[in-house]
């Protein structure tokens, strides 16, 4: 049995006005206002990185130096994905139509990620972060995130769960492929909007991506390039999103929390300077992002002291640590959850 100290504020309580008070402070500080200048610069930087990586790929030609280009292109893909994340949250434009059109181009066409599928999945995550029944990010597909999931684990989840802390990063090398497979599988869902458009853009991406790689590189080098690129892309995204909630309290239907506590107590901020902020696309301010998902990334840093001070006022734990420590906490949690599977208690 894992004994975890209950964070302050986790007990059920009715305080619906707590978030309203915080929201007024944030609004008065002007932190919900759009930042067109910031996003113009960021789109220019990310677009330049993406186009420049492909230009370098063409210039290097049929060479083993392309392995390094594959790593650079993985960084570019991840940064484009983070930009699609901001579009999905309405951080860049107030127009849903504009955000959706841009998201389809950035997500489906540029990196091969279904914008509609991911937006639906991510919206459900934000509504119930780290909730066993409602958050798709902690569903026990391959990994188990709680003792209850470990008890119910069968098949591959049970097998991987025994050593999941050690397998976590190796499994991330497959995340890029997993996102593409999930994107194409989502096309069969009637609930997915604009399925034909999404399908055409996803197909165009795959054809252009594979066509460029096999046109420039010999078959052997092409396969290595694809493996390195997709592996690094998956690890980058996993290292960006894993620190945010993994190892934080996992909620169930028994936990009746208001919006503020549901978001703050299940999220973790990551300390770091400008490099960390850029690399993680602002998601290192995860608590502020979950409280105000449509807040422009550039404003999250300014919102942090307001949110942290307010949480102290109302007695709610505000968790923050370094990047390496955030990964360590997530790995320790995965290892502890898998303990019962290792000792054969379930």
mmCIF file of C-alpha atoms in Angstrom:
data_model
loop_
_atom_site.group_PDB
_atom_site.id
_atom_site.type_symbol
_atom_site.label_atom_id
_atom_site.label_comp_id
_atom_site.label_asym_id
_atom_site.label_seq_id
_atom_site.Cartn_x
_atom_site.Cartn_y
_atom_site.Cartn_z
ATOM 1 C CA UNK A 1 0.000 0.000 0.000
ATOM 2 C CA UNK A 2 1.428 3.381 -0.994
ATOM 3 C CA UNK A 3 1.114 6.026 1.664
ATOM 4 C CA UNK A 4 1.072 9.521 0.208
ATOM 5 C CA UNK A 5 0.786 12.603 2.363
ATOM 6 C CA UNK A 6 -2.454 14.343 1.469
ATOM 7 C CA UNK A 7 -1.782 17.801 0.023
ATOM 8 C CA UNK A 8 -3.416 20.717 1.743
ATOM 9 C CA UNK A 9 -6.755 21.510 0.172
ATOM 10 C CA UNK A 10 -7.444 17.986 -1.119
ATOM 11 C CA UNK A 11 -10.349 17.373 1.274
ATOM 12 C CA UNK A 12 -13.767 17.917 -0.361
ATOM 13 C CA UNK A 13 -15.116 21.408 0.161
ATOM 14 C CA UNK A 14 -17.431 23.863 -1.510
ATOM 15 C CA UNK A 15 -15.467 26.936 -2.443
ATOM 16 C CA UNK A 16 -16.643 27.807 -5.882
ATOM 17 C CA UNK A 17 -15.827 31.455 -5.285
ATOM 18 C CA UNK A 18 -12.096 30.838 -4.742
ATOM 19 C CA UNK A 19 -11.366 30.660 -8.460
ATOM 20 C CA UNK A 20 -13.601 33.659 -9.158
ATOM 21 C CA UNK A 21 -11.533 35.786 -6.771
ATOM 22 C CA UNK A 22 -8.285 34.657 -8.370
ATOM 23 C CA UNK A 23 -9.681 35.201 -11.863
ATOM 24 C CA UNK A 24 -10.538 38.806 -11.015
ATOM 25 C CA UNK A 25 -6.973 39.448 -9.895
ATOM 26 C CA UNK A 26 -5.604 37.943 -13.086
ATOM 27 C CA UNK A 27 -8.014 39.915 -15.278
ATOM 28 C CA UNK A 28 -7.211 43.165 -13.476
ATOM 29 C CA UNK A 29 -3.534 42.569 -14.212
ATOM 30 C CA UNK A 30 -4.377 42.297 -17.930
ATOM 31 C CA UNK A 31 -2.892 38.826 -18.196
ATOM 32 C CA UNK A 32 -5.751 37.381 -20.251
ATOM 33 C CA UNK A 33 -5.157 39.900 -23.054
ATOM 34 C CA UNK A 34 -3.814 38.511 -26.327
ATOM 35 C CA UNK A 35 -0.121 38.951 -27.197
ATOM 36 C CA UNK A 36 0.037 39.341 -31.004
ATOM 37 C CA UNK A 37 3.609 40.643 -30.946
ATOM 38 C CA UNK A 38 4.872 37.683 -28.960
ATOM 39 C CA UNK A 39 3.126 35.144 -31.168
ATOM 40 C CA UNK A 40 4.258 36.860 -34.363
ATOM 41 C CA UNK A 41 7.841 36.509 -33.179
ATOM 42 C CA UNK A 42 7.324 32.935 -31.972
ATOM 43 C CA UNK A 43 5.612 31.808 -35.167
ATOM 44 C CA UNK A 44 8.451 33.370 -37.137
ATOM 45 C CA UNK A 45 11.058 31.579 -35.020
ATOM 46 C CA UNK A 46 9.327 28.185 -35.122
ATOM 47 C CA UNK A 47 8.508 28.515 -38.811
ATOM 48 C CA UNK A 48 12.109 29.435 -39.540
ATOM 49 C CA UNK A 49 13.371 26.480 -37.507
ATOM 50 C CA UNK A 50 11.023 24.105 -39.319
ATOM 51 C CA UNK A 51 11.808 25.390 -42.813
ATOM 52 C CA UNK A 52 15.510 25.727 -42.034
ATOM 53 C CA UNK A 53 15.712 22.124 -40.828
ATOM 54 C CA UNK A 54 14.222 20.846 -44.063
ATOM 55 C CA UNK A 55 16.514 23.145 -46.080
ATOM 56 C CA UNK A 56 19.515 21.737 -44.219
ATOM 57 C CA UNK A 57 18.221 18.240 -44.894
ATOM 58 C CA UNK A 58 18.168 18.978 -48.637
ATOM 59 C CA UNK A 59 21.618 20.584 -48.548
ATOM 60 C CA UNK A 60 23.330 17.751 -46.650
ATOM 61 C CA UNK A 61 22.039 15.148 -49.093
ATOM 62 C CA UNK A 62 22.741 11.426 -48.961
ATOM 63 C CA UNK A 63 25.059 11.435 -45.955
ATOM 64 C CA UNK A 64 25.222 9.912 -42.481
ATOM 65 C CA UNK A 65 25.402 13.488 -41.155
ATOM 66 C CA UNK A 66 21.646 13.398 -41.657
ATOM 67 C CA UNK A 67 21.414 11.646 -38.270
ATOM 68 C CA UNK A 68 22.190 15.018 -36.665
ATOM 69 C CA UNK A 69 19.690 16.722 -38.960
ATOM 70 C CA UNK A 70 17.076 14.199 -37.787
ATOM 71 C CA UNK A 71 17.632 15.351 -34.192
ATOM 72 C CA UNK A 72 17.300 19.010 -35.219
ATOM 73 C CA UNK A 73 14.132 18.245 -37.185
ATOM 74 C CA UNK A 74 12.695 16.457 -34.132
ATOM 75 C CA UNK A 75 13.157 19.671 -32.138
ATOM 76 C CA UNK A 76 11.434 21.608 -34.922
ATOM 77 C CA UNK A 77 8.525 19.138 -35.007
ATOM 78 C CA UNK A 78 8.120 19.396 -31.231
ATOM 79 C CA UNK A 79 8.104 23.194 -31.324
ATOM 80 C CA UNK A 80 5.463 23.144 -34.074
ATOM 81 C CA UNK A 81 3.398 20.740 -31.945
ATOM 82 C CA UNK A 82 3.643 23.109 -28.978
ATOM 83 C CA UNK A 83 2.443 25.919 -31.240
ATOM 84 C CA UNK A 84 -0.542 23.764 -32.248
ATOM 85 C CA UNK A 85 -1.225 23.327 -28.524
ATOM 86 C CA UNK A 86 -1.508 27.101 -28.081
ATOM 87 C CA UNK A 87 -3.792 27.339 -31.113
ATOM 88 C CA UNK A 88 -6.086 24.670 -29.672
ATOM 89 C CA UNK A 89 -6.438 26.672 -26.465
ATOM 90 C CA UNK A 90 -7.317 29.886 -28.282
ATOM 91 C CA UNK A 91 -4.223 31.595 -26.943
ATOM 92 C CA UNK A 92 -3.196 33.047 -30.299
ATOM 93 C CA UNK A 93 -6.473 34.127 -31.886
ATOM 94 C CA UNK A 94 -9.935 34.868 -30.507
ATOM 95 C CA UNK A 95 -11.468 33.399 -33.673
ATOM 96 C CA UNK A 96 -12.199 29.675 -33.367
ATOM 97 C CA UNK A 97 -12.349 29.377 -37.151
ATOM 98 C CA UNK A 98 -8.935 30.967 -37.586
ATOM 99 C CA UNK A 99 -7.456 28.829 -34.821
ATOM 100 C CA UNK A 100 -8.906 25.664 -36.321
ATOM 101 C CA UNK A 101 -7.679 26.416 -39.850
ATOM 102 C CA UNK A 102 -4.204 27.245 -38.574
ATOM 103 C CA UNK A 103 -4.270 24.166 -36.329
ATOM 104 C CA UNK A 104 -5.074 21.876 -39.254
ATOM 105 C CA UNK A 105 -2.138 23.264 -41.227
ATOM 106 C CA UNK A 106 0.284 23.223 -38.304
ATOM 107 C CA UNK A 107 -0.864 19.918 -36.823
ATOM 108 C CA UNK A 108 -2.118 17.702 -39.655
ATOM 109 C CA UNK A 109 -0.007 18.943 -42.543
ATOM 110 C CA UNK A 110 3.242 20.013 -40.870
ATOM 111 C CA UNK A 111 3.768 17.271 -38.277
ATOM 112 C CA UNK A 112 1.102 14.643 -39.038
ATOM 113 C CA UNK A 113 -0.954 15.101 -35.866
ATOM 114 C CA UNK A 114 -4.753 15.217 -36.088
ATOM 115 C CA UNK A 115 -5.695 18.595 -34.701
ATOM 116 C CA UNK A 116 -9.326 17.624 -34.075
ATOM 117 C CA UNK A 117 -8.502 14.342 -32.332
ATOM 118 C CA UNK A 118 -5.803 15.862 -30.148
ATOM 119 C CA UNK A 119 -7.929 18.898 -29.255
ATOM 120 C CA UNK A 120 -10.762 16.641 -28.070
ATOM 121 C CA UNK A 121 -8.381 14.471 -26.055
ATOM 122 C CA UNK A 122 -6.587 17.440 -24.516
ATOM 123 C CA UNK A 123 -9.842 19.203 -23.647
ATOM 124 C CA UNK A 124 -10.966 16.144 -21.675
ATOM 125 C CA UNK A 125 -7.609 16.121 -19.908
ATOM 126 C CA UNK A 126 -7.983 19.763 -18.869
ATOM 127 C CA UNK A 127 -11.509 19.184 -17.589
ATOM 128 C CA UNK A 128 -10.381 16.357 -15.274
ATOM 129 C CA UNK A 129 -6.578 16.265 -14.924
ATOM 130 C CA UNK A 130 -5.156 13.080 -13.424
ATOM 131 C CA UNK A 131 -8.628 11.596 -12.983
ATOM 132 C CA UNK A 132 -8.658 7.803 -13.335
ATOM 133 C CA UNK A 133 -12.009 7.628 -15.083
ATOM 134 C CA UNK A 134 -12.036 10.837 -17.136
ATOM 135 C CA UNK A 135 -8.487 11.885 -18.067
ATOM 136 C CA UNK A 136 -7.336 10.064 -21.231
ATOM 137 C CA UNK A 137 -3.718 10.882 -20.353
ATOM 138 C CA UNK A 138 -3.803 8.491 -17.386
ATOM 139 C CA UNK A 139 -5.724 5.679 -19.031
ATOM 140 C CA UNK A 140 -3.954 2.334 -18.420
ATOM 141 C CA UNK A 141 -3.203 1.466 -22.053
ATOM 142 C CA UNK A 142 0.436 0.496 -21.475
ATOM 143 C CA UNK A 143 1.341 2.134 -18.165
ATOM 144 C CA UNK A 144 -0.562 2.114 -14.873
ATOM 145 C CA UNK A 145 -0.819 5.334 -12.893
ATOM 146 C CA UNK A 146 -2.451 4.199 -9.655
ATOM 147 C CA UNK A 147 -2.722 1.142 -7.418
ATOM 148 C CA UNK A 148 -6.313 0.665 -8.522
ATOM 149 C CA UNK A 149 -5.202 0.503 -12.151
ATOM 150 C CA UNK A 150 -2.440 -1.926 -11.213
ATOM 151 C CA UNK A 151 -4.994 -4.223 -9.568
ATOM 152 C CA UNK A 152 -7.100 -4.240 -12.736
ATOM 153 C CA UNK A 153 -4.157 -4.460 -15.155
ATOM 154 C CA UNK A 154 -4.158 -7.297 -17.650
ATOM 155 C CA UNK A 155 -2.067 -8.242 -20.651
ATOM 156 C CA UNK A 156 0.609 -5.834 -21.827
ATOM 157 C CA UNK A 157 -0.212 -3.205 -19.177
ATOM 158 C CA UNK A 158 0.391 -5.795 -16.462
ATOM 159 C CA UNK A 159 3.613 -6.964 -18.084
ATOM 160 C CA UNK A 160 5.038 -3.454 -18.620
ATOM 161 C CA UNK A 161 3.733 -2.213 -15.267
ATOM 162 C CA UNK A 162 6.244 -4.326 -13.353
ATOM 163 C CA UNK A 163 9.180 -2.311 -14.721
ATOM 164 C CA UNK A 164 7.393 0.725 -16.104
ATOM 165 C CA UNK A 165 9.677 3.293 -14.478
ATOM 166 C CA UNK A 166 12.653 1.810 -16.341
ATOM 167 C CA UNK A 167 10.692 1.392 -19.569
ATOM 168 C CA UNK A 168 9.133 4.871 -19.573
ATOM 169 C CA UNK A 169 11.807 6.696 -21.569
ATOM 170 C CA UNK A 170 12.408 3.812 -24.017
ATOM 171 C CA UNK A 171 8.652 3.721 -24.642
ATOM 172 C CA UNK A 172 8.686 7.452 -25.394
ATOM 173 C CA UNK A 173 10.737 6.713 -28.516
ATOM 174 C CA UNK A 174 7.529 5.245 -29.956
ATOM 175 C CA UNK A 175 5.307 8.191 -29.008
ATOM 176 C CA UNK A 176 5.771 10.006 -32.323
ATOM 177 C CA UNK A 177 4.552 6.941 -34.213
ATOM 178 C CA UNK A 178 1.765 6.413 -31.682
ATOM 179 C CA UNK A 179 0.455 9.940 -32.265
ATOM 180 C CA UNK A 180 0.329 9.360 -36.012
ATOM 181 C CA UNK A 181 -1.384 5.996 -35.675
ATOM 182 C CA UNK A 182 -3.920 7.464 -33.248
ATOM 183 C CA UNK A 183 -4.520 10.374 -35.623
ATOM 184 C CA UNK A 184 -5.372 8.063 -38.520
ATOM 185 C CA UNK A 185 -7.496 5.823 -36.309
ATOM 186 C CA UNK A 186 -9.483 8.877 -35.225
ATOM 187 C CA UNK A 187 -10.590 9.410 -38.834
ATOM 188 C CA UNK A 188 -13.068 6.543 -38.418
ATOM 189 C CA UNK A 189 -14.888 8.352 -35.615
ATOM 190 C CA UNK A 190 -18.112 10.076 -36.719
ATOM 191 C CA UNK A 191 -17.625 12.639 -33.946
ATOM 192 C CA UNK A 192 -14.435 13.992 -35.550
ATOM 193 C CA UNK A 193 -15.202 17.202 -37.425
ATOM 194 C CA UNK A 194 -13.999 17.676 -41.023
ATOM 195 C CA UNK A 195 -12.808 14.090 -41.291
ATOM 196 C CA UNK A 196 -12.158 14.350 -45.034
ATOM 197 C CA UNK A 197 -10.057 17.481 -44.660
ATOM 198 C CA UNK A 198 -8.141 16.002 -41.746
ATOM 199 C CA UNK A 199 -7.579 12.779 -43.674
ATOM 200 C CA UNK A 200 -6.350 14.573 -46.781
ATOM 201 C CA UNK A 201 -3.922 16.722 -44.800
ATOM 202 C CA UNK A 202 -2.610 13.759 -42.799
ATOM 203 C CA UNK A 203 -2.113 11.751 -45.981
ATOM 204 C CA UNK A 204 -0.387 14.693 -47.666
ATOM 205 C CA UNK A 205 1.982 14.949 -44.709
ATOM 206 C CA UNK A 206 2.929 11.264 -44.776
ATOM 207 C CA UNK A 207 3.461 11.244 -48.548
ATOM 208 C CA UNK A 208 5.535 14.431 -48.513
ATOM 209 C CA UNK A 209 7.522 13.347 -45.437
ATOM 210 C CA UNK A 210 8.362 9.854 -46.659
ATOM 211 C CA UNK A 211 8.786 11.045 -50.236
ATOM 212 C CA UNK A 212 11.377 13.660 -49.237
ATOM 213 C CA UNK A 213 13.309 11.234 -47.030
ATOM 214 C CA UNK A 214 13.487 8.395 -49.574
ATOM 215 C CA UNK A 215 14.117 10.773 -52.479
ATOM 216 C CA UNK A 216 17.203 12.273 -50.845
ATOM 217 C CA UNK A 217 18.558 9.296 -48.881
ATOM 218 C CA UNK A 218 19.426 5.733 -49.769
ATOM 219 C CA UNK A 219 17.010 3.164 -48.266
ATOM 220 C CA UNK A 220 19.295 2.264 -45.370
ATOM 221 C CA UNK A 221 20.043 5.847 -44.411
ATOM 222 C CA UNK A 222 16.373 6.734 -44.859
ATOM 223 C CA UNK A 223 15.257 4.100 -42.358
ATOM 224 C CA UNK A 224 17.846 5.237 -39.812
ATOM 225 C CA UNK A 225 16.823 8.868 -40.339
ATOM 226 C CA UNK A 226 13.159 8.015 -39.758
ATOM 227 C CA UNK A 227 13.936 5.991 -36.634
ATOM 228 C CA UNK A 228 16.117 8.716 -35.097
ATOM 229 C CA UNK A 229 13.717 11.522 -36.016
ATOM 230 C CA UNK A 230 10.582 9.860 -34.679
ATOM 231 C CA UNK A 231 12.344 8.584 -31.542
ATOM 232 C CA UNK A 232 13.751 12.002 -30.650
ATOM 233 C CA UNK A 233 10.415 13.656 -31.424
ATOM 234 C CA UNK A 234 8.606 11.282 -29.081
ATOM 235 C CA UNK A 235 11.137 11.673 -26.273
ATOM 236 C CA UNK A 236 11.039 15.472 -26.584
ATOM 237 C CA UNK A 237 7.251 15.578 -26.311
ATOM 238 C CA UNK A 238 7.231 13.068 -23.472
ATOM 239 C CA UNK A 239 9.831 15.020 -21.511
ATOM 240 C CA UNK A 240 7.746 18.148 -22.067
ATOM 241 C CA UNK A 241 4.400 16.779 -20.881
ATOM 242 C CA UNK A 242 5.463 14.161 -18.294
ATOM 243 C CA UNK A 243 6.671 16.656 -15.634
ATOM 244 C CA UNK A 244 3.291 18.384 -15.544
ATOM 245 C CA UNK A 245 1.101 15.799 -13.750
ATOM 246 C CA UNK A 246 2.893 12.465 -13.420
ATOM 247 C CA UNK A 247 3.531 11.705 -9.764
ATOM 248 C CA UNK A 248 0.879 14.161 -8.593
ATOM 249 C CA UNK A 249 -2.342 12.987 -6.838
ATOM 250 C CA UNK A 250 -4.525 10.739 -9.006
ATOM 251 C CA UNK A 251 -8.207 11.550 -8.519
ATOM 252 C CA UNK A 252 -11.226 9.262 -8.512
ATOM 253 C CA UNK A 253 -14.979 9.742 -8.366
ATOM 254 C CA UNK A 254 -14.660 9.962 -4.585
ATOM 255 C CA UNK A 255 -12.662 13.202 -4.803
ATOM 256 C CA UNK A 256 -15.095 16.107 -4.942
ATOM 257 C CA UNK A 257 -12.943 19.152 -5.595
ATOM 258 C CA UNK A 258 -13.770 22.579 -6.923
ATOM 259 C CA UNK A 259 -12.193 23.794 -10.157
ATOM 260 C CA UNK A 260 -9.243 25.579 -8.558
ATOM 261 C CA UNK A 261 -8.201 22.672 -6.344
ATOM 262 C CA UNK A 262 -8.760 20.124 -9.099
ATOM 263 C CA UNK A 263 -6.315 21.996 -11.328
ATOM 264 C CA UNK A 264 -3.695 23.112 -8.793
ATOM 265 C CA UNK A 265 -3.377 19.934 -6.713
ATOM 266 C CA UNK A 266 -2.863 17.681 -9.746
ATOM 267 C CA UNK A 267 -0.332 19.945 -11.495
ATOM 268 C CA UNK A 268 3.351 20.649 -10.992
ATOM 269 C CA UNK A 269 5.378 23.661 -12.114
ATOM 270 C CA UNK A 270 8.955 23.306 -13.346
ATOM 271 C CA UNK A 271 11.523 25.909 -12.388
ATOM 272 C CA UNK A 272 14.003 27.143 -14.964
ATOM 273 C CA UNK A 273 15.176 30.112 -16.960
ATOM 274 C CA UNK A 274 14.466 31.229 -20.483
ATOM 275 C CA UNK A 275 15.926 28.054 -22.008
ATOM 276 C CA UNK A 276 13.558 25.787 -20.053
ATOM 277 C CA UNK A 277 10.633 28.086 -20.798
ATOM 278 C CA UNK A 278 11.389 28.004 -24.538
ATOM 279 C CA UNK A 279 12.084 24.281 -24.654
ATOM 280 C CA UNK A 280 8.846 23.405 -22.841
ATOM 281 C CA UNK A 281 6.753 25.944 -24.713
ATOM 282 C CA UNK A 282 5.691 27.628 -21.467
ATOM 283 C CA UNK A 283 4.196 24.408 -20.113
ATOM 284 C CA UNK A 284 6.611 24.605 -17.188
ATOM 285 C CA UNK A 285 3.994 27.012 -15.765
ATOM 286 C CA UNK A 286 1.511 24.141 -15.737
ATOM 287 C CA UNK A 287 -0.522 25.313 -12.750
ATOM 288 C CA UNK A 288 -1.203 28.718 -14.289
ATOM 289 C CA UNK A 289 -1.883 27.104 -17.669
ATOM 290 C CA UNK A 290 -4.466 24.731 -16.203
ATOM 291 C CA UNK A 291 -6.207 27.498 -14.311
ATOM 292 C CA UNK A 292 -6.256 29.815 -17.347
ATOM 293 C CA UNK A 293 -5.807 27.629 -20.456
ATOM 294 C CA UNK A 294 -6.509 30.489 -22.891
ATOM 295 C CA UNK A 295 -3.863 32.745 -21.317
ATOM 296 C CA UNK A 296 -1.046 33.522 -23.785
ATOM 297 C CA UNK A 297 2.111 31.618 -22.940
ATOM 298 C CA UNK A 298 4.081 34.833 -22.491
ATOM 299 C CA UNK A 299 1.798 35.878 -19.618
ATOM 300 C CA UNK A 300 2.062 32.671 -17.584
ATOM 301 C CA UNK A 301 5.317 33.781 -15.963
ATOM 302 C CA UNK A 302 3.688 37.034 -14.852
ATOM 303 C CA UNK A 303 0.662 35.178 -13.495
ATOM 304 C CA UNK A 304 2.756 32.804 -11.397
ATOM 305 C CA UNK A 305 3.432 35.065 -8.370
ATOM 306 C CA UNK A 306 -0.245 36.037 -8.232
ATOM 307 C CA UNK A 307 -1.405 32.425 -8.297
ATOM 308 C CA UNK A 308 1.254 31.215 -5.869
ATOM 309 C CA UNK A 309 0.447 33.946 -3.357
ATOM 310 C CA UNK A 310 -3.281 33.285 -3.644
ATOM 311 C CA UNK A 311 -2.826 29.534 -3.091
ATOM 312 C CA UNK A 312 -0.863 30.324 0.073
ATOM 313 C CA UNK A 313 -3.705 32.582 1.239
ATOM 314 C CA UNK A 314 -6.354 29.874 0.906
ATOM 315 C CA UNK A 315 -4.147 26.979 2.096
ATOM 316 C CA UNK A 316 -3.729 25.030 -1.134
ATOM 317 C CA UNK A 317 -0.391 23.347 -1.851
ATOM 318 C CA UNK A 318 1.487 24.817 -4.817
ATOM 319 C CA UNK A 319 4.097 22.365 -6.107
ATOM 320 C CA UNK A 320 7.184 23.517 -7.975
ATOM 321 C CA UNK A 321 10.576 21.882 -8.580
ATOM 322 C CA UNK A 322 13.450 21.629 -11.053
ATOM 323 C CA UNK A 323 13.173 19.816 -14.381
ATOM 324 C CA UNK A 324 15.297 16.795 -13.427
ATOM 325 C CA UNK A 325 13.511 16.474 -10.088
ATOM 326 C CA UNK A 326 10.134 16.575 -11.860
ATOM 327 C CA UNK A 327 11.159 13.601 -13.995
ATOM 328 C CA UNK A 328 12.503 11.832 -10.894
ATOM 329 C CA UNK A 329 9.209 12.324 -9.056
ATOM 330 C CA UNK A 330 7.299 10.920 -12.016
ATOM 331 C CA UNK A 331 9.605 7.878 -12.219
ATOM 332 C CA UNK A 332 9.380 7.227 -8.480
ATOM 333 C CA UNK A 333 5.599 7.328 -8.721
ATOM 334 C CA UNK A 334 5.561 4.855 -11.616
ATOM 335 C CA UNK A 335 7.934 2.551 -9.740
ATOM 336 C CA UNK A 336 5.844 2.595 -6.558
ATOM 337 C CA UNK A 337 2.578 2.023 -8.419
ATOM 338 C CA UNK A 338 4.096 -1.031 -10.123
ATOM 339 C CA UNK A 339 5.341 -2.508 -6.838
ATOM 340 C CA UNK A 340 2.268 -4.713 -6.310
ATOM 341 C CA UNK A 341 2.753 -6.213 -9.779
ATOM 342 C CA UNK A 342 6.383 -7.002 -9.051
ATOM 343 C CA UNK A 343 5.721 -8.731 -5.745
ATOM 344 C CA UNK A 344 2.685 -10.579 -7.079
ATOM 345 C CA UNK A 345 0.086 -9.036 -4.773
ATOM 346 C CA UNK A 346 -2.396 -8.651 -7.653
#
